[in-house]
Amino acid sequence: MERIHLDTVILNASELLTLSGASHAPKLGSELGELGIIEDGGVAIRGNQIVAVDTTKNIKRLVKPGSHPRVIDAKNKTVLPGLIDPHAHLAFAGSREREFVQKIQGATYMEILESGGGINVTVKATHKASRNTLVRKGQHTLNRMLEYGTTTVEGKSGYGLEPKHEYKQLLAIRDLNLIHPIDVVPTFMGAHVIPTKYKKQPEKYVNLIIKKMIPTVAKKGLAEFCDVFTEKGVFSIEQSRQILLAGKEHGLIPKVHADEMTTFGGAELAAEVGAVSADHLLKVSKTGINALAKAQVVAVLLPATAFVLMETQYAPARELINAGVPVALATDFNPNCMTESMQLIMTLACLNMRMTPAEAISAATINAAHAINRSHLVGSLEPSKQADIVIMDVPNHEHIPYHFGVNLVKNVLKNGKIVYLTQ
Ligand code: NIG
Ligand code: FE
């Protein structure tokens, strides 16, 4: 390769995890365990793009004599793609720490929700907040996510549940994407819960979503995906199907909160409607697993949700992987599940779902990119991809989930720029 002008080079990484070769289709089965590791690795960056990923020696050879790229020394450190969080509820107001205590004392998530708490409490607070207040709160969340190594996140609405408040939340998510280094990918989730005033006529609310909210969201370009909380006592399979198909007609790609609390057929529905992902899946059935594998729907597993619900049963990650379902990981950041850290998610995935460190890293990078249709841009370190890169202060990738409860991130680069740097 000829010598070229470079803006930044990362050198001397004890392990450089490229995650290469899975941009066109997600990693399946044993591929999840392959990280494409380069020992003593380096990355060459020009503008916002990766130009080359190779050994330190070969990266040094690319530098044009007399040019002075910024050099980042990653000695004894692990370099990997920016983490991708493909399931988060963003830009809501208020908090629910009291419910945290109620849960410790024995109340279940569904009991709290059915008695008017849970999502309803956040909806009330979000109604009162202005778009700017939602942006300020969202910025706080994104700052923390960035510090913990996340460079792309999905953001769902679903705390408005009335046309103007749903649009307000999606506009706040759009603002966040513009003002923050993190790329925020918007999802419309008006079907988060049946609002209290429609409890007796849920069909009216389903109609409002289908006839008014979806067409407006699509017309204004406020979202790429449409998600539904398909669950006993929330949205039935038939209601979910109607909403997801209406979204699809308007160009919104389906996603499903599936089989979280009960075995309900959400996974089968996700496969049927051609969803890009089916998320949660704690209670997914064998038929559901096979349907996801056949349709290649990404299973987005959210172990922090099981953790805060104090569930003993987590999603069957191993069964999903063995069946050939593409598996990804996400935080499910929301007022019930308050963590911004994909590092914690990887630890929980290892210890509670018995994924290996390498599998968890694949699931939090390239497979997570597939869950939000961003695999052509991010999720691996390969020439021509966005230079979204995390440097962790650990000598190898196994340390990432092994050393938990602290932030291992040393540097974050987003689009080739250093956006986070510790001393
Ligand atoms: O993904 N399960 C439904 N929705 C969210 C929780 C939202 C909330 O409790 O505010 C979830 O866990
Ligand atoms: Fe969720």
Short mmCIF file of C-alpha atoms and ligand atoms in Angstrom, two decimals:
data_model
loop_
_atom_site.label_atom_id
_atom_site.label_comp_id
_atom_site.label_asym_id
_atom_site.label_seq_id
_atom_site.Cartn_x
_atom_site.Cartn_y
_atom_site.Cartn_z
CA MET A 1 0.00 0.00 0.00
CA GLU A 2 1.30 3.48 -0.78
CA ARG A 3 2.04 5.95 1.99
CA ILE A 4 -0.87 8.27 2.60
CA HIS A 5 -1.91 11.30 4.57
CA LEU A 6 -3.42 10.15 7.87
CA ASP A 7 -5.04 12.20 10.62
CA THR A 8 -4.72 9.70 13.45
CA VAL A 9 -3.01 6.38 14.07
CA ILE A 10 -3.61 4.04 16.97
CA LEU A 11 -0.56 1.86 17.65
CA ASN A 12 0.68 -0.96 19.91
CA ALA A 13 -2.69 -2.40 20.98
CA SER A 14 -2.06 -5.66 22.84
CA GLU A 15 -5.29 -6.88 21.26
CA LEU A 16 -7.12 -5.19 18.42
CA LEU A 17 -10.59 -6.70 17.97
CA THR A 18 -11.60 -6.13 14.35
CA LEU A 19 -14.92 -8.06 14.33
CA SER A 20 -14.39 -8.11 10.58
CA GLY A 21 -16.24 -10.09 7.93
CA ALA A 22 -19.78 -9.81 9.28
CA SER A 23 -21.01 -6.53 7.81
CA HIS A 24 -23.35 -8.22 5.31
CA ALA A 25 -24.85 -10.81 7.62
CA PRO A 26 -24.70 -11.09 11.41
CA LYS A 27 -22.44 -13.56 13.18
CA LEU A 28 -24.13 -16.90 13.85
CA GLY A 29 -23.24 -19.89 16.04
CA SER A 30 -19.50 -20.38 16.48
CA GLU A 31 -18.74 -17.20 14.48
CA LEU A 32 -19.82 -15.20 17.54
CA GLY A 33 -16.70 -16.43 19.31
CA GLU A 34 -14.38 -15.11 16.59
CA LEU A 35 -13.26 -11.53 17.13
CA GLY A 36 -10.69 -11.22 14.34
CA ILE A 37 -7.94 -10.36 16.82
CA ILE A 38 -4.71 -8.68 15.69
CA GLU A 39 -1.98 -8.79 18.33
CA ASP A 40 0.18 -5.67 18.53
CA GLY A 41 -2.40 -4.03 16.31
CA GLY A 42 -3.00 -0.56 14.95
CA VAL A 43 -5.60 1.50 13.11
CA ALA A 44 -5.06 4.22 10.51
CA ILE A 45 -7.71 6.95 10.33
CA ARG A 46 -8.34 9.66 7.79
CA GLY A 47 -11.19 12.10 8.31
CA ASN A 48 -14.07 10.19 9.83
CA GLN A 49 -13.08 6.86 8.30
CA ILE A 50 -10.90 3.87 9.01
CA VAL A 51 -8.29 3.50 6.27
CA ALA A 52 -6.45 0.42 7.49
CA VAL A 53 -6.43 -2.07 10.35
CA ASP A 54 -3.23 -4.09 10.68
CA THR A 55 -0.19 -4.78 12.86
CA THR A 56 1.54 -1.75 14.38
CA LYS A 57 4.50 -2.33 12.08
CA ASN A 58 2.37 -2.21 8.94
CA ILE A 59 0.33 0.79 10.11
CA LYS A 60 3.58 2.73 10.75
CA ARG A 61 4.64 1.96 7.18
CA LEU A 62 1.56 3.75 5.84
CA VAL A 63 2.49 7.11 7.33
CA LYS A 64 3.71 9.57 4.71
CA PRO A 65 7.14 10.98 5.63
CA GLY A 66 6.83 14.54 6.90
CA SER A 67 3.14 14.13 7.76
CA HIS A 68 2.33 14.21 11.43
CA PRO A 69 -0.73 12.18 12.33
CA ARG A 70 -1.91 12.22 15.92
CA VAL A 71 -0.51 9.07 17.55
CA ILE A 72 -2.53 7.25 20.20
CA ASP A 73 -0.48 4.71 22.09
CA ALA A 74 -2.58 1.70 23.05
CA LYS A 75 0.21 -0.28 24.74
CA ASN A 76 -1.23 -2.96 27.08
CA LYS A 77 -4.71 -1.94 25.98
CA THR A 78 -7.53 -3.50 24.01
CA VAL A 79 -8.93 -1.64 21.01
CA LEU A 80 -12.40 -2.49 19.71
CA PRO A 81 -15.29 -1.00 17.73
CA GLY A 82 -17.44 1.55 19.55
CA LEU A 83 -20.13 -0.36 21.45
CA ILE A 84 -23.62 -0.32 19.98
CA ASP A 85 -26.71 -0.26 22.16
CA PRO A 86 -29.64 -1.31 19.96
CA HIS A 87 -32.44 -1.04 22.54
CA ALA A 88 -32.87 2.02 24.76
CA HIS A 89 -35.79 4.20 25.81
CA LEU A 90 -34.54 7.78 25.54
CA ALA A 91 -35.57 11.30 26.38
CA PHE A 92 -38.15 10.69 29.10
CA ALA A 93 -38.76 12.79 32.21
CA GLY A 94 -38.86 11.83 35.89
CA SER A 95 -37.56 8.75 37.67
CA ARG A 96 -38.97 5.71 39.44
CA GLU A 97 -36.66 4.96 42.37
CA ARG A 98 -39.66 4.35 44.63
CA GLU A 99 -40.70 1.43 42.46
CA PHE A 100 -37.20 0.05 42.83
CA VAL A 101 -37.92 -0.18 46.56
CA GLN A 102 -41.43 -1.64 45.97
CA LYS A 103 -39.89 -4.36 43.82
CA ILE A 104 -37.36 -5.20 46.51
CA GLN A 105 -40.30 -5.54 48.90
CA GLY A 106 -42.04 -8.03 46.61
CA ALA A 107 -44.22 -6.15 44.07
CA THR A 108 -43.90 -7.38 40.48
CA TYR A 109 -43.38 -5.16 37.43
CA MET A 110 -46.85 -6.04 36.06
CA GLU A 111 -48.56 -5.40 39.44
CA ILE A 112 -46.99 -1.94 39.58
CA LEU A 113 -47.98 -1.25 35.96
CA GLU A 114 -51.57 -2.49 36.41
CA SER A 115 -52.07 -0.33 39.52
CA GLY A 116 -51.26 2.80 37.50
CA GLY A 117 -47.53 2.94 38.24
CA GLY A 118 -44.60 2.01 36.00
CA ILE A 119 -44.71 3.38 32.45
CA ASN A 120 -47.79 5.51 33.37
CA VAL A 121 -45.76 7.50 35.91
CA THR A 122 -43.10 8.29 33.32
CA VAL A 123 -45.81 9.23 30.80
CA LYS A 124 -47.25 11.83 33.23
CA ALA A 125 -43.82 13.34 33.86
CA THR A 126 -43.00 13.35 30.13
CA HIS A 127 -46.27 15.14 29.31
CA LYS A 128 -45.30 17.97 31.65
CA ALA A 129 -41.79 18.34 30.25
CA SER A 130 -40.89 20.57 27.31
CA ARG A 131 -38.91 19.30 24.32
CA ASN A 132 -35.89 21.16 25.68
CA THR A 133 -36.16 19.54 29.10
CA LEU A 134 -36.28 16.13 27.42
CA VAL A 135 -33.20 17.03 25.39
CA ARG A 136 -31.30 18.11 28.53
CA LYS A 137 -32.16 14.86 30.30
CA GLY A 138 -31.28 12.85 27.21
CA GLN A 139 -27.93 14.61 26.92
CA HIS A 140 -27.07 13.54 30.42
CA THR A 141 -27.85 9.93 29.50
CA LEU A 142 -25.86 10.07 26.26
CA ASN A 143 -22.84 11.65 27.99
CA ARG A 144 -22.69 8.72 30.34
CA MET A 145 -23.20 6.20 27.54
CA LEU A 146 -20.31 7.73 25.61
CA GLU A 147 -18.01 7.59 28.65
CA TYR A 148 -18.83 3.89 28.92
CA GLY A 149 -17.92 3.26 25.29
CA THR A 150 -21.23 3.42 23.41
CA THR A 151 -21.00 5.28 20.10
CA THR A 152 -24.37 4.38 18.52
CA VAL A 153 -27.65 3.94 20.37
CA GLU A 154 -31.24 3.27 19.44
CA GLY A 155 -33.79 5.63 21.06
CA LYS A 156 -37.44 4.70 21.48
CA SER A 157 -40.35 7.02 22.14
CA GLY A 158 -43.31 5.61 24.07
CA TYR A 159 -43.69 7.96 27.02
CA GLY A 160 -45.96 10.37 25.15
CA LEU A 161 -48.82 8.06 24.12
CA GLU A 162 -50.65 11.06 22.67
CA PRO A 163 -49.82 12.32 19.21
CA LYS A 164 -48.27 15.64 20.24
CA HIS A 165 -46.30 14.14 23.10
CA GLU A 166 -45.02 11.22 21.01
CA TYR A 167 -43.85 13.71 18.35
CA LYS A 168 -42.25 15.86 21.06
CA GLN A 169 -40.28 12.88 22.32
CA LEU A 170 -39.18 11.90 18.81
CA LEU A 171 -38.19 15.50 18.08
CA ALA A 172 -36.11 15.52 21.27
CA ILE A 173 -34.44 12.30 20.06
CA ARG A 174 -33.76 14.01 16.71
CA ASP A 175 -32.23 17.01 18.52
CA LEU A 176 -30.03 14.66 20.52
CA ASN A 177 -28.76 13.01 17.37
CA LEU A 178 -27.82 16.44 16.01
CA ILE A 179 -26.13 17.88 19.08
CA HIS A 180 -24.42 14.83 20.57
CA PRO A 181 -21.45 12.85 19.19
CA ILE A 182 -23.37 9.58 19.67
CA ASP A 183 -25.48 8.54 16.66
CA VAL A 184 -29.06 8.10 17.84
CA VAL A 185 -31.33 5.88 15.74
CA PRO A 186 -35.01 6.70 16.30
CA THR A 187 -37.83 4.20 16.92
CA PHE A 188 -41.52 5.06 17.28
CA MET A 189 -43.07 3.17 20.19
CA GLY A 190 -46.51 4.69 20.66
CA ALA A 191 -47.58 1.09 21.39
CA HIS A 192 -45.76 0.99 24.72
CA VAL A 193 -48.84 0.60 26.93
CA ILE A 194 -52.58 1.28 26.58
CA PRO A 195 -53.05 4.76 28.13
CA THR A 196 -55.31 4.85 31.22
CA LYS A 197 -58.04 6.78 29.42
CA TYR A 198 -58.31 4.08 26.70
CA LYS A 199 -58.29 1.14 29.13
CA LYS A 200 -61.93 0.30 28.35
CA GLN A 201 -61.56 0.82 24.58
CA PRO A 202 -58.05 -0.28 23.65
CA GLU A 203 -59.05 -0.58 19.98
CA LYS A 204 -59.53 3.18 19.88
CA TYR A 205 -55.93 3.69 20.92
CA VAL A 206 -54.71 1.11 18.39
CA ASN A 207 -56.64 3.04 15.75
CA LEU A 208 -55.12 6.33 16.83
CA ILE A 209 -51.66 4.80 16.41
CA ILE A 210 -52.49 3.31 13.01
CA LYS A 211 -54.50 6.14 11.48
CA LYS A 212 -52.76 9.16 12.93
CA MET A 213 -49.45 8.63 14.66
CA ILE A 214 -47.76 6.21 12.23
CA PRO A 215 -48.58 8.24 9.08
CA THR A 216 -47.41 11.48 10.74
CA VAL A 217 -44.22 9.98 12.19
CA ALA A 218 -43.39 8.50 8.78
CA LYS A 219 -44.25 11.66 6.84
CA LYS A 220 -42.12 13.84 9.11
CA GLY A 221 -39.26 11.32 9.02
CA LEU A 222 -39.26 11.07 12.80
CA ALA A 223 -38.45 7.35 13.07
CA GLU A 224 -36.93 4.41 11.19
CA PHE A 225 -38.46 1.61 13.23
CA CYS A 226 -41.82 0.86 14.85
CA ASP A 227 -41.85 -1.16 18.07
CA VAL A 228 -44.70 -2.72 20.12
CA PHE A 229 -44.79 -4.07 23.69
CA THR A 230 -46.50 -7.37 22.78
CA GLU A 231 -47.50 -8.86 26.12
CA LYS A 232 -50.43 -10.35 28.01
CA GLY A 233 -52.43 -7.39 29.35
CA VAL A 234 -50.64 -4.87 27.10
CA PHE A 235 -50.88 -5.28 23.27
CA SER A 236 -52.34 -8.56 22.00
CA ILE A 237 -50.80 -10.46 19.10
CA GLU A 238 -53.54 -9.23 16.76
CA GLN A 239 -53.22 -5.59 17.86
CA SER A 240 -49.43 -5.81 17.55
CA ARG A 241 -49.71 -7.35 14.08
CA GLN A 242 -52.00 -4.53 12.91
CA ILE A 243 -49.66 -1.85 14.27
CA LEU A 244 -46.48 -3.41 12.90
CA LEU A 245 -47.99 -3.97 9.45
CA ALA A 246 -49.33 -0.41 9.36
CA GLY A 247 -45.87 0.84 10.28
CA LYS A 248 -44.34 -1.32 7.56
CA GLU A 249 -46.70 0.12 4.95
CA HIS A 250 -45.37 3.54 5.88
CA GLY A 251 -41.74 2.41 5.69
CA LEU A 252 -41.18 1.90 9.43
CA ILE A 253 -39.31 -1.36 10.03
CA PRO A 254 -40.88 -3.59 12.71
CA LYS A 255 -39.30 -4.40 16.07
CA VAL A 256 -41.03 -6.30 18.89
CA HIS A 257 -40.78 -6.39 22.70
CA ALA A 258 -41.42 -10.13 22.65
CA ASP A 259 -42.06 -12.88 25.20
CA GLU A 260 -40.68 -10.88 28.13
CA MET A 261 -43.06 -11.79 30.97
CA THR A 262 -45.06 -14.64 29.42
CA THR A 263 -44.76 -17.05 26.50
CA PHE A 264 -47.04 -15.06 24.23
CA GLY A 265 -45.97 -15.63 20.62
CA GLY A 266 -44.12 -12.32 20.17
CA ALA A 267 -41.14 -14.07 18.57
CA GLU A 268 -43.34 -15.86 16.05
CA LEU A 269 -45.04 -12.55 15.23
CA ALA A 270 -41.65 -10.83 14.76
CA ALA A 271 -40.69 -13.53 12.24
CA GLU A 272 -44.06 -13.32 10.49
CA VAL A 273 -43.97 -9.56 9.94
CA GLY A 274 -40.28 -9.51 8.94
CA ALA A 275 -39.08 -7.62 12.02
CA VAL A 276 -35.40 -6.64 12.15
CA SER A 277 -35.29 -7.70 15.81
CA ALA A 278 -37.24 -9.41 18.58
CA ASP A 279 -36.17 -8.15 21.98
CA HIS A 280 -36.23 -9.53 25.58
CA LEU A 281 -37.29 -13.18 24.85
CA LEU A 282 -36.99 -14.40 28.44
CA LYS A 283 -39.95 -16.70 27.90
CA VAL A 284 -39.56 -17.48 24.18
CA SER A 285 -40.85 -20.92 23.11
CA LYS A 286 -39.05 -23.53 20.99
CA THR A 287 -41.37 -22.64 18.08
CA GLY A 288 -40.47 -18.99 18.59
CA ILE A 289 -36.74 -19.77 18.51
CA ASN A 290 -37.12 -21.76 15.29
CA ALA A 291 -39.17 -18.99 13.69
CA LEU A 292 -36.49 -16.40 14.57
CA ALA A 293 -33.77 -18.63 13.11
CA LYS A 294 -35.69 -19.25 9.90
CA ALA A 295 -36.44 -15.55 9.35
CA GLN A 296 -33.00 -14.44 10.66
CA VAL A 297 -34.54 -11.93 13.05
CA VAL A 298 -31.91 -10.58 15.46
CA ALA A 299 -32.63 -11.58 19.07
CA VAL A 300 -31.74 -8.55 21.18
CA LEU A 301 -31.15 -9.85 24.70
CA LEU A 302 -31.46 -7.47 27.64
CA PRO A 303 -29.95 -9.12 30.71
CA ALA A 304 -30.09 -5.94 32.84
CA THR A 305 -33.89 -6.05 32.63
CA ALA A 306 -33.96 -9.61 33.99
CA PHE A 307 -31.48 -8.41 36.64
CA VAL A 308 -33.66 -5.48 37.83
CA LEU A 309 -36.77 -7.65 37.73
CA MET A 310 -34.84 -10.11 39.93
CA GLU A 311 -35.77 -12.88 37.50
CA THR A 312 -34.10 -16.22 37.96
CA GLN A 313 -34.78 -17.09 34.33
CA TYR A 314 -32.80 -15.10 31.74
CA ALA A 315 -33.23 -15.32 27.96
CA PRO A 316 -32.00 -18.68 26.62
CA ALA A 317 -28.93 -17.27 24.87
CA ARG A 318 -27.26 -20.64 24.31
CA GLU A 319 -30.36 -22.19 22.77
CA LEU A 320 -30.79 -19.18 20.50
CA ILE A 321 -27.14 -19.30 19.41
CA ASN A 322 -27.25 -23.07 18.83
CA ALA A 323 -30.44 -22.71 16.78
CA GLY A 324 -28.73 -20.23 14.44
CA VAL A 325 -30.51 -17.08 15.64
CA PRO A 326 -28.34 -13.92 15.38
CA VAL A 327 -27.89 -12.70 18.96
CA ALA A 328 -27.23 -9.09 20.06
CA LEU A 329 -27.11 -7.37 23.46
CA ALA A 330 -28.49 -4.02 24.67
CA THR A 331 -29.05 -2.08 27.89
CA ASP A 332 -32.84 -1.52 27.65
CA PHE A 333 -32.02 1.78 29.38
CA ASN A 334 -35.38 3.03 30.75
CA PRO A 335 -36.75 4.31 34.09
CA ASN A 336 -37.17 0.70 35.25
CA CYS A 337 -33.71 -0.37 34.12
CA MET A 338 -31.28 2.41 34.90
CA THR A 339 -27.98 1.54 33.36
CA GLU A 340 -26.12 3.18 30.50
CA SER A 341 -23.29 0.67 30.62
CA MET A 342 -22.85 -1.90 27.85
CA GLN A 343 -19.85 -3.14 29.87
CA LEU A 344 -22.23 -4.23 32.66
CA ILE A 345 -24.49 -5.83 30.05
CA MET A 346 -21.61 -7.96 28.77
CA THR A 347 -20.78 -9.11 32.31
CA LEU A 348 -24.43 -10.05 32.96
CA ALA A 349 -24.58 -11.84 29.58
CA CYS A 350 -21.55 -13.91 30.55
CA LEU A 351 -22.51 -14.74 34.12
CA ASN A 352 -26.28 -15.12 33.76
CA MET A 353 -26.64 -16.34 30.18
CA ARG A 354 -23.28 -18.12 29.98
CA MET A 355 -22.16 -16.33 26.86
CA THR A 356 -18.36 -16.26 26.53
CA PRO A 357 -16.57 -12.89 26.61
CA ALA A 358 -15.96 -13.12 22.86
CA GLU A 359 -19.62 -13.92 22.16
CA ALA A 360 -20.75 -11.00 24.33
CA ILE A 361 -18.41 -8.61 22.49
CA SER A 362 -19.71 -9.74 19.06
CA ALA A 363 -23.26 -9.30 20.35
CA ALA A 364 -22.50 -5.77 21.61
CA THR A 365 -20.82 -4.59 18.40
CA ILE A 366 -21.40 -6.03 14.91
CA ASN A 367 -24.55 -8.02 15.73
CA ALA A 368 -25.95 -5.02 17.61
CA ALA A 369 -25.32 -2.96 14.46
CA HIS A 370 -27.40 -5.46 12.47
CA ALA A 371 -30.29 -5.04 14.94
CA ILE A 372 -30.60 -1.37 13.89
CA ASN A 373 -29.56 -1.70 10.23
CA ARG A 374 -26.22 0.06 10.73
CA SER A 375 -23.82 -2.82 9.96
CA HIS A 376 -22.59 -1.13 6.76
CA LEU A 377 -21.34 1.84 8.81
CA VAL A 378 -20.34 0.66 12.28
CA GLY A 379 -19.84 -2.39 14.51
CA SER A 380 -16.43 -3.50 13.20
CA LEU A 381 -13.00 -2.05 12.51
CA GLU A 382 -12.61 -2.34 8.75
CA PRO A 383 -11.47 0.01 5.99
CA SER A 384 -14.14 2.53 4.96
CA LYS A 385 -16.20 2.08 8.13
CA GLN A 386 -16.79 5.01 10.49
CA ALA A 387 -13.85 5.50 12.84
CA ASP A 388 -15.92 4.75 15.97
CA ILE A 389 -13.38 3.16 18.28
CA VAL A 390 -13.02 2.39 21.98
CA ILE A 391 -9.74 1.85 23.79
CA MET A 392 -10.09 -0.07 27.04
CA ASP A 393 -7.50 -0.18 29.77
CA VAL A 394 -7.24 -3.97 29.76
CA PRO A 395 -4.61 -6.27 28.21
CA ASN A 396 -7.08 -8.61 26.49
CA HIS A 397 -10.76 -8.93 25.64
CA GLU A 398 -11.57 -11.43 28.40
CA HIS A 399 -10.91 -8.72 30.97
CA ILE A 400 -13.83 -6.66 29.62
CA PRO A 401 -16.66 -8.67 31.23
CA TYR A 402 -14.36 -10.13 33.90
CA HIS A 403 -13.47 -6.79 35.52
CA PHE A 404 -16.89 -5.34 36.29
CA GLY A 405 -18.60 -2.49 38.13
CA VAL A 406 -16.01 0.06 37.02
CA ASN A 407 -15.42 1.89 33.76
CA LEU A 408 -12.59 0.33 31.75
CA VAL A 409 -12.77 2.89 28.92
CA LYS A 410 -9.67 4.99 28.38
CA ASN A 411 -10.49 6.72 25.06
CA VAL A 412 -13.44 6.95 22.73
CA LEU A 413 -13.14 8.08 19.12
CA LYS A 414 -16.28 9.00 17.22
CA ASN A 415 -16.03 9.65 13.50
CA GLY A 416 -12.26 9.84 13.91
CA LYS A 417 -12.37 12.50 16.65
CA ILE A 418 -11.38 11.92 20.27
CA VAL A 419 -14.59 12.55 22.21
CA TYR A 420 -13.61 11.01 25.52
CA LEU A 421 -10.20 10.76 27.12
CA THR A 422 -9.21 9.85 30.68
CA GLN A 423 -5.97 10.99 32.28
O1 NIG B 1 -38.31 -2.74 27.60
N1 NIG B 1 -41.24 -3.82 28.62
C1 NIG B 1 -41.64 -2.71 28.28
N2 NIG B 1 -40.93 -1.61 28.15
C2 NIG B 1 -39.73 -1.32 28.79
C3 NIG B 1 -39.91 -0.81 30.17
C4 NIG B 1 -40.39 0.57 30.16
C5 NIG B 1 -40.67 1.13 31.54
O2 NIG B 1 -40.88 0.38 32.50
O3 NIG B 1 -40.71 2.37 31.61
C6 NIG B 1 -38.75 -2.49 28.69
O4 NIG B 1 -38.39 -3.13 29.68
FE FE B 2 -37.57 -1.88 26.11
#
